[in-house]
RNA sequence: CGGGAGGUAGUUCAGCCCGGUUAGAAUACCUGGUUUGGGACCAGGGGGUCGCUGGUUCGAAUCCAGUCCUCCCGACCA
């Protein structure tokens, strides 16, 4: 007997937790709302990070690092942004502990070490960064400023879930400054496309590109672009956001530049980010009741080789053969692991690597040696077939590519089947309750109506798709005229 | 932050209501042997501050209070 996971049908939330804990992605910690990312999960994050980092560099960005702490006076400078985050900020008020005279061996906060000004633990870094940019930007020649940072942030969430919402998480945040509005808007849009292609080409996760309604917009932004993904339980998940910040932060932090005519103006800004939440999205996009299913292009282990043998003699022969296979696969750029641990049997390993979502498993035994073949099993469909050792690396590369495409196609079909139009309020609610997914419905464009729909149905406007088809209609709730359908869903 | 559930061996859990030998099981782990094409079997063995703190009691895993962590539901979530 081994590790069992709860089925999706039985309890979707528990299934999600089981997958993460039992595949070794992450663990709970002694700190409320904070998790430990375990080596296997961190390896996955590193792969995602490396790909994204390369994409950022290719679009002209450079990395830097800004402080974890933000003085309260800076934090509150951009009022809307500060207000938006105020309720979930961790705040440092003291800088020293001392021995507790009443409890030997224990410590207490030293009341004499109170900070003159509190430090906010960054929930996002606009404040500290714009305060810094002020000193870096004088002329149009200093623009554009295209900086990204990989960092941790803290948001004191009331209810947390592994990867999807934790009090501390890892992310990247890009912060750019531009001379013109058009250029800043183009930057925000460009990064949206970068995120979308990462999600689709690497995570094999189809996304809808769109803009947020004013209610869902980032605090302090003029426009928020987003990619929205659909999970297997029919709920939507915001997978990345990119913001056009206008001149809001430039004004709040007094960041001005001289243009070619020597006229002073505030700079235009963007910010954009994706986080370890993407791992939660990845889990829910492809996995099944046997465990994780990882896209080959991001999997920490792409191929695992399991030997099947009777006795040391056979084992030695297989070891020898596998040595060559591993070498040829590695030479072909494949991340391969040979699990010759003799303490667990093949069946146990099969189940274990399925749990961990390894895309391809190769089993090799005495019978295979005689026939110059191996048994190749793919994680996505569970199909097994016999592959010749001749040309194995090429065949494996092709199979990995096929798996990547197959899981994308599967997710894409699911999504296509779960974008449903609704024209009446009854239909809208029935779809939400019975089918889930995105519901394309007319909305009169007001925040009040959006709020009311949310209250009544628990569904929010996920986005207004970019290049949305215009179509005159009536608001699903109020019947007021509407120019286009927007996507609603219940969301994470 | 509100409601509910939970925390006992690495893991899953029993024991708790009704306090009383040395706190159990399965699984995992260690040793030896037999095994190995889907989570092996036999024999032997090691492993526990019963989440933490305090209280009640001759005696607490068990009763009481506080506290920490987790899960589920809700509120909240740029």
Coordinates of C-alpha atoms (C1' of nucleotides) in Angstrom, one line a residue:
Chain A
X1 CA 0.0 0.0 0.0
X2 CA 1.2 3.5 -0.7
X3 CA 0.0 7.0 -0.9
X4 CA -3.6 7.5 -1.7
X5 CA -5.1 10.7 -3.0
X6 CA -8.6 11.8 -2.8
X7 CA -10.5 11.8 -6.1
X8 CA -11.5 15.0 -7.8
X9 CA -15.1 13.9 -7.8
X10 CA -15.1 13.1 -4.1
X11 CA -13.5 16.4 -2.9
X12 CA -11.8 18.7 -5.3
X13 CA -10.1 20.8 -2.6
X14 CA -8.7 17.8 -0.9
X15 CA -7.5 16.4 -4.2
X16 CA -5.6 19.5 -4.8
X17 CA -4.0 19.4 -1.4
X18 CA -3.2 15.7 -1.7
X19 CA -1.5 16.2 -5.0
X20 CA 0.8 19.0 -3.7
X21 CA 1.7 17.3 -0.5
X22 CA 2.1 13.8 -1.8
X23 CA 4.0 14.7 -5.0
X24 CA 6.4 16.6 -2.8
X25 CA 5.9 20.0 -4.3
X26 CA 5.3 21.7 -0.9
X27 CA 4.6 21.2 2.8
X28 CA 2.9 23.2 5.5
X29 CA 5.0 25.2 7.9
X30 CA 4.9 26.3 11.5
X31 CA 3.9 29.8 10.3
X32 CA 0.3 30.4 9.7
X33 CA -0.5 30.8 6.0
X34 CA 3.1 30.2 4.9
X35 CA 4.3 27.1 3.1
X36 CA 7.6 25.4 2.5
X37 CA 8.4 24.8 -1.2
X38 CA 10.1 21.5 -1.3
X39 CA 13.0 20.7 -3.7
X40 CA 10.7 19.1 -6.3
X41 CA 8.4 22.1 -6.2
X42 CA 11.3 24.5 -6.2
X43 CA 12.8 22.8 -9.2
X44 CA 9.6 23.3 -11.0
X45 CA 9.6 27.0 -10.0
X46 CA 13.2 27.4 -11.1
X47 CA 12.3 26.0 -14.6
X48 CA 9.4 28.4 -14.9
X49 CA 11.5 31.3 -13.6
X50 CA 14.3 30.6 -16.0
X51 CA 12.0 30.6 -19.0
X52 CA 10.3 33.8 -17.9
X53 CA 13.5 35.5 -17.1
X54 CA 14.8 34.7 -20.5
X55 CA 11.6 36.1 -22.1
X56 CA 12.0 39.3 -20.0
X57 CA 15.6 39.8 -21.0
X58 CA 14.7 39.2 -24.7
X59 CA 12.2 42.1 -24.4
X60 CA 14.9 44.4 -23.0
X61 CA 14.5 44.1 -19.3
X62 CA 17.2 43.8 -16.7
X63 CA 17.0 42.5 -13.1
X64 CA 17.6 44.4 -9.9
X65 CA 16.7 44.0 -6.3
X66 CA 14.8 46.4 -4.0
X67 CA 14.3 46.2 -0.2
X68 CA 11.8 44.0 1.5
X69 CA 10.8 46.9 3.9
X70 CA 9.0 50.0 2.9
X71 CA 8.8 53.0 5.3
X72 CA 5.2 53.7 6.0
X73 CA 5.4 57.2 4.7
X74 CA 6.5 56.0 1.3
X75 CA 4.0 53.2 1.2
X76 CA 1.1 55.6 1.7
X77 CA 2.3 58.1 -0.9
X78 CA 0.1 56.7 -3.8
X79 CA -3.1 56.7 -1.9
X80 CA -5.2 54.3 -3.9
X81 CA -2.5 51.7 -4.0
X82 CA -1.9 52.1 -0.3
X83 CA -5.5 51.8 0.5
X84 CA -5.9 48.7 -1.6
X85 CA -3.2 46.9 0.3
X86 CA -3.6 48.4 3.8
X87 CA -5.7 45.5 5.2
X88 CA -3.2 42.9 4.4
X89 CA 0.1 44.4 5.4
X90 CA 2.5 43.0 7.9
X91 CA 4.2 45.8 9.8
X92 CA 7.6 45.9 11.6
X93 CA 7.4 48.1 14.7
X94 CA 10.4 47.0 16.7
X95 CA 14.0 46.1 15.9
X96 CA 15.2 44.2 19.0
X97 CA 14.3 41.4 21.4
X98 CA 15.6 41.0 24.9
X99 CA 15.5 38.4 27.7
X100 CA 12.2 38.3 29.4
X101 CA 12.9 38.9 33.1
X102 CA 9.8 37.1 34.1
X103 CA 10.4 34.0 32.0
X104 CA 14.0 32.7 32.2
X105 CA 15.3 31.6 28.8
X106 CA 12.5 33.3 26.9
X107 CA 12.6 36.5 24.8
X108 CA 10.3 39.5 24.6
X109 CA 10.1 42.4 22.3
X110 CA 12.2 45.2 23.8
X111 CA 9.8 48.1 24.3
X112 CA 12.6 50.5 24.1
X113 CA 13.5 49.4 20.6
X114 CA 10.4 50.8 19.0
X115 CA 11.0 52.1 15.4
X116 CA 10.4 55.8 14.9
X117 CA 8.7 55.0 11.7
X118 CA 7.0 51.6 11.0
X119 CA 8.2 49.5 8.1
X120 CA 5.7 47.8 5.9
X121 CA 6.7 44.4 4.6
X122 CA 6.2 44.8 0.9
X123 CA 3.0 43.4 -0.5
X124 CA 4.2 44.8 -3.8
X125 CA 7.1 47.2 -4.5
X126 CA 5.8 50.2 -6.4
X127 CA 6.4 52.5 -3.5
X128 CA 10.0 51.8 -2.8
X129 CA 10.8 51.5 -6.5
X130 CA 9.2 54.7 -7.6
X131 CA 10.9 56.5 -4.7
X132 CA 14.2 55.1 -6.1
X133 CA 13.3 55.9 -9.7
X134 CA 12.9 59.5 -8.8
X135 CA 16.7 59.7 -8.3
X136 CA 17.4 57.8 -11.5
X137 CA 15.3 59.7 -14.0
X138 CA 16.0 63.2 -15.1
X139 CA 15.8 63.3 -18.9
X140 CA 14.2 61.4 -21.7
X141 CA 17.6 59.9 -22.2
X142 CA 17.1 57.9 -19.0
X143 CA 14.0 56.3 -20.5
X144 CA 12.6 53.8 -20.9
X145 CA 13.7 52.2 -17.6
X146 CA 12.9 48.5 -17.9
X147 CA 13.5 46.7 -14.6
X148 CA 12.3 43.4 -13.2
X149 CA 12.9 41.9 -9.8
X150 CA 12.5 38.4 -8.5
X151 CA 11.4 38.6 -4.9
X152 CA 9.1 37.4 -2.1
X153 CA 6.2 39.5 -1.0
X154 CA 3.8 39.3 2.0
X155 CA 0.1 39.7 2.0
X156 CA -1.6 38.8 5.2
X157 CA -4.4 36.7 3.8
X158 CA -7.2 35.5 6.0
X159 CA -7.7 32.2 4.2
X160 CA -4.8 30.6 2.5
X161 CA -4.3 27.7 0.1
X162 CA -1.1 26.1 -1.0
X163 CA 0.4 28.0 -3.9
X164 CA -2.9 29.7 -4.8
X165 CA -2.9 32.1 -1.9
X166 CA -0.3 32.1 0.8
X167 CA 0.8 34.9 3.2
X168 CA 4.3 34.9 1.7
X169 CA 4.9 34.0 -1.9
X170 CA 7.6 34.3 -4.6
X171 CA 7.1 36.3 -7.7
X172 CA 8.6 38.6 -10.2
X173 CA 7.5 42.2 -10.6
X174 CA 8.4 44.3 -13.5
X175 CA 8.4 48.1 -13.1
X176 CA 9.0 50.3 -16.1
X177 CA 9.1 54.0 -16.8
X178 CA 8.4 55.6 -20.2
X179 CA 8.4 59.0 -21.8
X180 CA 5.0 58.6 -23.5
X181 CA 1.6 57.1 -22.7
X182 CA 1.6 55.1 -25.8
X183 CA 4.9 53.5 -25.1
X184 CA 3.8 52.5 -21.5
X185 CA 0.5 51.1 -22.8
X186 CA 2.4 49.1 -25.4
X187 CA 4.8 47.8 -22.7
X188 CA 1.9 46.6 -20.5
X189 CA 0.3 44.9 -23.5
X190 CA 3.6 43.4 -24.6
X191 CA 4.0 41.8 -21.2
X192 CA 0.5 40.5 -21.3
X193 CA 1.4 38.6 -24.5
X194 CA 4.6 37.4 -22.9
X195 CA 2.6 35.9 -20.0
X196 CA 0.1 34.4 -22.3
X197 CA 2.7 32.7 -24.5
X198 CA 4.4 31.4 -21.4
X199 CA 1.2 29.9 -20.1
X200 CA 0.3 28.4 -23.4
X201 CA 3.6 27.3 -24.9
X202 CA 5.3 26.2 -21.7
X203 CA 2.6 25.4 -19.2
X204 CA 0.3 24.0 -21.9
X205 CA -2.4 26.0 -20.3
X206 CA -4.8 28.0 -22.5
X207 CA -5.6 31.5 -21.2
X208 CA -7.9 34.3 -22.1
X209 CA -6.2 37.7 -22.5
X210 CA -8.3 40.5 -21.4
X211 CA -8.7 43.7 -19.4
X212 CA -10.2 44.0 -15.9
X213 CA -13.3 45.9 -15.1
X214 CA -12.7 49.0 -13.0
X215 CA -13.8 47.1 -9.9
X216 CA -11.2 44.4 -10.4
X217 CA -8.4 46.8 -11.4
X218 CA -5.1 46.9 -9.5
X219 CA -5.1 49.7 -6.9
X220 CA -3.4 52.6 -8.5
X221 CA -3.6 51.4 -12.1
X222 CA -5.3 53.1 -15.0
X223 CA -5.8 49.7 -16.8
X224 CA -5.2 46.2 -15.7
X225 CA -4.5 43.5 -18.3
X226 CA -4.8 39.9 -17.3
X227 CA -4.6 36.3 -18.4
X228 CA -7.3 34.1 -17.0
X229 CA -7.2 30.4 -17.0
X230 CA -9.9 27.8 -16.4
X231 CA -9.4 25.0 -13.9
X232 CA -10.8 21.5 -14.1
X233 CA -13.5 22.2 -11.5
X234 CA -14.9 25.0 -13.7
X235 CA -13.5 27.9 -11.6
X236 CA -11.4 30.6 -13.2
X237 CA -7.9 31.6 -12.0
X238 CA -6.1 34.9 -12.6
X239 CA -2.7 33.7 -13.7
X240 CA -0.9 36.9 -14.4
X241 CA -1.5 40.7 -14.5
X242 CA 0.1 43.6 -16.3
X243 CA -0.8 47.2 -15.4
X244 CA -0.7 50.5 -17.2
X245 CA -0.2 52.8 -14.2
X246 CA -0.5 56.1 -16.1
X247 CA 1.3 58.9 -14.2
X248 CA -0.2 58.0 -10.9
X249 CA 3.0 56.8 -9.3
X250 CA 5.2 59.4 -11.0
X251 CA 2.9 62.1 -9.5
X252 CA 2.9 60.5 -6.1
X253 CA 6.7 60.2 -6.0
X254 CA 7.4 63.3 -8.1
X255 CA 9.2 61.5 -10.9
X256 CA 9.7 64.0 -13.8
X257 CA 11.8 64.1 -16.9
X258 CA 12.8 66.7 -19.5
X259 CA 11.8 65.9 -23.0
X260 CA 13.6 66.9 -26.1
X261 CA 12.1 70.3 -26.0
X262 CA 13.3 70.6 -22.4
X263 CA 9.8 70.5 -21.1
X264 CA 9.2 68.8 -17.8
X265 CA 6.6 66.0 -17.6
X266 CA 5.8 63.1 -15.3
X267 CA 6.9 59.7 -16.6
X268 CA 4.4 57.0 -17.6
X269 CA 4.6 53.6 -15.8
X270 CA 3.7 50.0 -15.9
X271 CA 4.1 47.0 -13.6
X272 CA 3.5 43.4 -14.2
X273 CA 3.8 40.1 -12.3
X274 CA 3.3 36.4 -12.1
X275 CA 3.9 34.3 -9.0
X276 CA 4.2 30.8 -7.6
X277 CA 0.5 30.8 -7.9
X278 CA 1.2 29.6 -11.4
X279 CA 2.2 26.3 -9.8
X280 CA -1.2 26.0 -8.4
X281 CA -2.6 26.7 -11.8
X282 CA -0.4 24.1 -13.4
X283 CA -1.5 21.5 -10.9
X284 CA -5.2 22.1 -11.5
X285 CA -4.9 22.5 -15.2
X286 CA -3.7 19.0 -16.1
X287 CA -3.5 16.6 -13.1
X288 CA -5.7 13.6 -12.5
X289 CA -6.7 11.2 -9.8
X290 CA -3.4 9.4 -9.9
X291 CA -1.4 12.6 -9.2
X292 CA 0.4 15.4 -11.0
X293 CA 0.6 15.7 -14.7
X294 CA 3.4 18.1 -15.7
X295 CA 4.0 19.6 -19.1
X296 CA 7.3 18.1 -20.5
X297 CA 8.8 21.5 -21.2
X298 CA 8.7 22.4 -17.5
X299 CA 9.0 19.0 -15.7
X300 CA 12.0 18.8 -13.4
X301 CA 12.3 15.1 -14.5
X302 CA 11.2 14.5 -18.1
X303 CA 12.0 10.8 -18.3
X304 CA 12.5 8.3 -15.5
X305 CA 14.0 4.9 -16.2
X306 CA 13.0 2.0 -14.0
X307 CA 15.0 -1.3 -14.1
X308 CA 13.2 -4.6 -13.8
X309 CA 15.4 -7.5 -12.9
X310 CA 15.9 -10.8 -11.1
X311 CA 19.1 -11.0 -9.3
X312 CA 22.4 -9.1 -9.4
X313 CA 23.5 -10.5 -12.7
X314 CA 20.5 -9.1 -14.6
X315 CA 20.8 -5.9 -12.7
X316 CA 24.4 -5.5 -13.8
X317 CA 23.5 -6.1 -17.4
X318 CA 20.6 -3.6 -17.3
X319 CA 22.8 -1.0 -15.5
X320 CA 25.3 -1.3 -18.3
X321 CA 22.6 -0.9 -21.0
X322 CA 20.9 2.0 -19.1
X323 CA 24.2 3.8 -18.8
X324 CA 24.3 4.2 -22.6
X325 CA 20.6 5.1 -22.7
X326 CA 21.0 7.8 -20.1
X327 CA 24.0 9.2 -21.9
X328 CA 22.2 9.4 -25.3
X329 CA 19.1 10.9 -23.7
X330 CA 21.1 13.5 -21.9
X331 CA 23.0 14.3 -25.1
X332 CA 19.7 15.0 -26.7
X333 CA 18.9 17.5 -24.0
X334 CA 16.4 15.4 -22.0
X335 CA 16.2 15.6 -18.2
X336 CA 16.5 11.9 -17.3
X337 CA 16.7 10.1 -14.0
X338 CA 17.6 6.5 -13.6
X339 CA 16.0 5.1 -10.5
X340 CA 18.0 2.0 -9.6
X341 CA 17.1 2.2 -5.9
X342 CA 16.9 -1.5 -5.0
X343 CA 14.8 -0.8 -1.9
X344 CA 11.6 -0.2 -3.8
X345 CA 10.0 -2.5 -6.4
X346 CA 9.1 -1.5 -9.9
X347 CA 5.4 -1.2 -9.2
X348 CA 6.0 1.1 -6.4
X349 CA 8.2 3.3 -8.5
X350 CA 5.6 3.4 -11.3
X351 CA 3.0 4.7 -8.9
X352 CA 5.4 7.1 -7.3
X353 CA 6.5 8.8 -10.6
X354 CA 3.0 9.0 -11.8
X355 CA 2.2 10.8 -8.6
X356 CA 5.1 13.2 -9.3
X357 CA 3.8 13.8 -12.9
X358 CA 7.0 12.6 -14.7
X359 CA 5.8 12.8 -18.4
X360 CA 7.6 9.6 -19.6
X361 CA 8.6 6.4 -17.9
X362 CA 10.9 3.9 -19.4
X363 CA 11.0 0.4 -18.0
X364 CA 13.7 -2.0 -19.0
X365 CA 14.0 -5.7 -18.1
X366 CA 15.8 -8.8 -19.3
X367 CA 13.2 -9.5 -21.9
X368 CA 13.7 -6.0 -23.4
X369 CA 17.5 -6.5 -23.5
X370 CA 17.0 -9.6 -25.7
X371 CA 14.7 -7.7 -28.1
X372 CA 16.7 -4.4 -28.1
X373 CA 13.6 -2.6 -26.9
X374 CA 12.2 -0.7 -23.8
X375 CA 8.7 -0.2 -22.5
X376 CA 7.7 3.4 -22.7
X377 CA 4.8 4.7 -20.7
X378 CA 3.4 8.2 -21.1
X379 CA 1.9 9.9 -18.1
X380 CA -0.9 11.9 -19.8
X381 CA -2.7 8.9 -21.4
X382 CA -1.2 6.1 -19.4
X383 CA -0.5 4.3 -22.7
X384 CA 2.4 1.9 -22.8
X385 CA 4.3 0.8 -25.9
X386 CA 7.5 -0.9 -26.9
X387 CA 10.2 1.3 -28.4
X388 CA 13.3 0.2 -30.1
X389 CA 16.6 1.2 -28.6
X390 CA 17.7 2.3 -32.0
X391 CA 16.8 6.0 -32.4
X392 CA 15.4 6.1 -28.8
X393 CA 16.4 9.7 -28.1
X394 CA 14.6 11.0 -31.2
X395 CA 11.5 9.0 -30.4
X396 CA 11.5 10.2 -26.8
X397 CA 11.9 13.8 -28.0
X398 CA 8.9 13.3 -30.3
X399 CA 6.9 11.7 -27.6
X400 CA 7.6 14.6 -25.1
X401 CA 6.5 17.1 -27.7
X402 CA 3.4 15.1 -28.4
X403 CA 2.5 15.0 -24.7
X404 CA 3.1 18.7 -24.4
X405 CA 0.7 19.2 -27.3
X406 CA -1.8 16.7 -26.1
X407 CA -2.2 18.1 -22.6
X408 CA -2.6 21.6 -24.2
X409 CA -5.2 20.3 -26.6
X410 CA -7.1 18.6 -23.8
X411 CA -7.1 21.7 -21.7
X412 CA -8.0 23.8 -24.7
X413 CA -11.0 21.5 -25.6
X414 CA -12.2 21.7 -22.0
X415 CA -12.0 25.5 -22.1
X416 CA -13.7 25.8 -25.4
X417 CA -16.5 23.7 -24.1
X418 CA -16.7 25.9 -21.0
X419 CA -17.1 29.3 -22.5
X420 CA -20.9 29.5 -22.7
X421 CA -23.1 32.4 -23.6
X422 CA -26.0 33.3 -21.4
X423 CA -28.8 35.6 -22.2
X424 CA -31.1 35.5 -19.2
X425 CA -30.4 35.8 -15.5
X426 CA -31.9 32.3 -14.9
X427 CA -29.7 30.8 -17.6
X428 CA -26.7 32.6 -16.2
X429 CA -27.2 31.1 -12.7
X430 CA -28.0 27.7 -13.9
X431 CA -24.8 27.6 -16.0
X432 CA -22.8 28.7 -13.0
X433 CA -24.3 26.1 -10.7
X434 CA -24.4 23.1 -13.1
X435 CA -21.6 23.6 -15.6
X436 CA -19.2 26.2 -14.4
X437 CA -16.5 27.8 -16.6
X438 CA -16.6 31.2 -18.3
X439 CA -20.0 32.6 -19.0
X440 CA -20.2 35.2 -21.8
X441 CA -22.9 37.6 -20.9
X442 CA -23.9 41.2 -21.5
X443 CA -23.2 43.7 -18.7
X444 CA -24.2 47.3 -18.6
X445 CA -20.7 48.5 -17.7
X446 CA -21.4 49.8 -14.2
X447 CA -19.6 48.9 -11.0
X448 CA -22.9 48.7 -9.2
X449 CA -24.3 46.1 -11.4
X450 CA -21.1 44.1 -11.3
X451 CA -21.2 44.3 -7.5
X452 CA -24.8 43.1 -7.4
X453 CA -24.1 40.2 -9.8
X454 CA -21.2 39.2 -7.5
X455 CA -23.4 39.3 -4.5
X456 CA -26.2 37.3 -6.0
X457 CA -24.3 34.7 -8.0
X458 CA -20.7 34.7 -6.5
X459 CA -19.4 35.2 -10.0
X460 CA -17.1 38.0 -10.9
X461 CA -16.2 39.6 -14.2
X462 CA -12.9 37.8 -15.0
X463 CA -12.1 40.0 -18.0
X464 CA -13.2 41.8 -21.1
X465 CA -11.4 39.8 -23.7
X466 CA -9.0 41.9 -25.9
X467 CA -10.2 42.2 -29.4
X468 CA -13.7 41.4 -28.1
X469 CA -16.4 41.1 -30.7
X470 CA -18.9 44.0 -30.3
X471 CA -22.5 42.9 -30.1
X472 CA -25.4 45.0 -29.0
X473 CA -27.4 43.3 -26.2
X474 CA -29.0 43.8 -22.9
X475 CA -27.4 43.5 -19.4
X476 CA -27.9 40.1 -17.9
X477 CA -29.1 41.6 -14.6
X478 CA -30.5 45.1 -15.3
X479 CA -31.6 44.8 -19.0
X480 CA -29.8 48.0 -19.7
X481 CA -28.1 48.3 -23.1
X482 CA -24.7 46.7 -23.5
X483 CA -22.2 46.8 -26.3
X484 CA -20.4 43.5 -25.7
X485 CA -20.3 40.3 -23.8
X486 CA -17.8 40.0 -21.0
X487 CA -16.6 36.8 -19.3
X488 CA -18.0 35.9 -15.9
X489 CA -16.9 33.0 -13.7
X490 CA -16.6 31.9 -10.1
X491 CA -12.9 32.3 -9.4
X492 CA -10.0 31.4 -7.1
Chain B
rC1 C1' -12.0 37.4 11.2
rG2 C1' -16.9 34.2 12.2
rG3 C1' -18.9 28.9 12.1
rG4 C1' -17.5 23.6 12.0
rA5 C1' -13.7 19.7 12.2
rG6 C1' -8.9 18.1 13.5
rG7 C1' -3.6 17.7 15.8
rU8 C1' -1.5 10.7 19.5
rA9 C1' 5.2 6.7 15.9
rG10 C1' 7.9 9.3 9.4
rU11 C1' 2.4 8.7 7.5
rU12 C1' -2.9 7.3 8.1
rC13 C1' -5.6 6.5 12.3
rA14 C1' -7.7 3.8 17.0
rG15 C1' -7.8 4.9 22.3
rC16 C1' -10.6 10.2 24.9
rC17 C1' -17.4 10.1 26.1
rC18 C1' -16.7 6.8 31.3
rG19 C1' -9.0 9.5 34.1
rG20 C1' -5.9 4.1 36.6
rU21 C1' -0.5 -1.7 34.1
rU22 C1' 4.8 -0.5 30.1
rA23 C1' -0.2 4.2 24.9
rG24 C1' -1.9 0.5 20.3
rA25 C1' -2.7 -0.9 14.9
rA26 C1' -1.7 -0.5 9.8
rU27 C1' 1.9 1.3 6.8
rA28 C1' 6.8 3.3 6.5
rC29 C1' 11.8 2.5 8.6
rC30 C1' 16.2 -1.0 10.3
rU31 C1' 18.5 -6.3 10.1
rG32 C1' 18.4 -11.1 7.6
rG33 C1' 16.3 -14.1 3.9
rU34 C1' 13.2 -15.0 -0.3
rU35 C1' 11.6 -11.7 -4.2
rU36 C1' 11.3 -8.0 -8.5
rG37 C1' 7.1 -6.7 -16.0
rG38 C1' 1.8 -2.2 -11.6
rG39 C1' 2.3 0.0 -4.8
rA40 C1' 6.1 -8.0 -2.6
rC41 C1' 6.4 -11.9 1.4
rC42 C1' 8.4 -14.2 6.0
rA43 C1' 11.1 -13.6 10.6
rG44 C1' 13.2 -10.3 14.0
rG45 C1' 13.9 -5.1 15.6
rG46 C1' 14.0 0.2 16.6
rG47 C1' 10.9 4.4 16.8
rG48 C1' 6.1 8.5 21.1
rU49 C1' 7.9 15.5 25.3
rC50 C1' 0.0 12.1 23.0
rG51 C1' 0.6 20.2 19.2
rC52 C1' 2.2 23.7 23.2
rU53 C1' 1.3 26.1 28.2
rG54 C1' -1.2 26.0 32.5
rG55 C1' -5.1 24.0 35.8
rU56 C1' -8.1 20.0 38.4
rU57 C1' -6.6 15.2 40.5
rC58 C1' -3.2 10.5 44.6
rG59 C1' -2.9 9.8 39.2
rA60 C1' -4.3 13.2 32.7
rA61 C1' -3.5 11.2 25.7
rU62 C1' -8.4 11.2 28.4
rC63 C1' -11.5 16.4 32.3
rC64 C1' -11.0 22.2 32.3
rA65 C1' -8.8 26.9 30.4
rG66 C1' -5.6 29.4 27.2
rU67 C1' -2.6 29.2 22.9
rC68 C1' -0.4 27.6 18.2
rC69 C1' -0.9 25.0 13.5
rU70 C1' -4.0 22.6 9.6
rC71 C1' -8.5 21.4 6.8
rC72 C1' -13.7 22.6 5.3
rC73 C1' -17.6 26.6 4.8
rG74 C1' -18.4 31.9 5.0
rA75 C1' -16.5 37.1 5.1
rC76 C1' -12.1 39.2 2.9
rC77 C1' -8.8 38.8 -1.3
rA78 C1' -5.0 45.2 -5.9

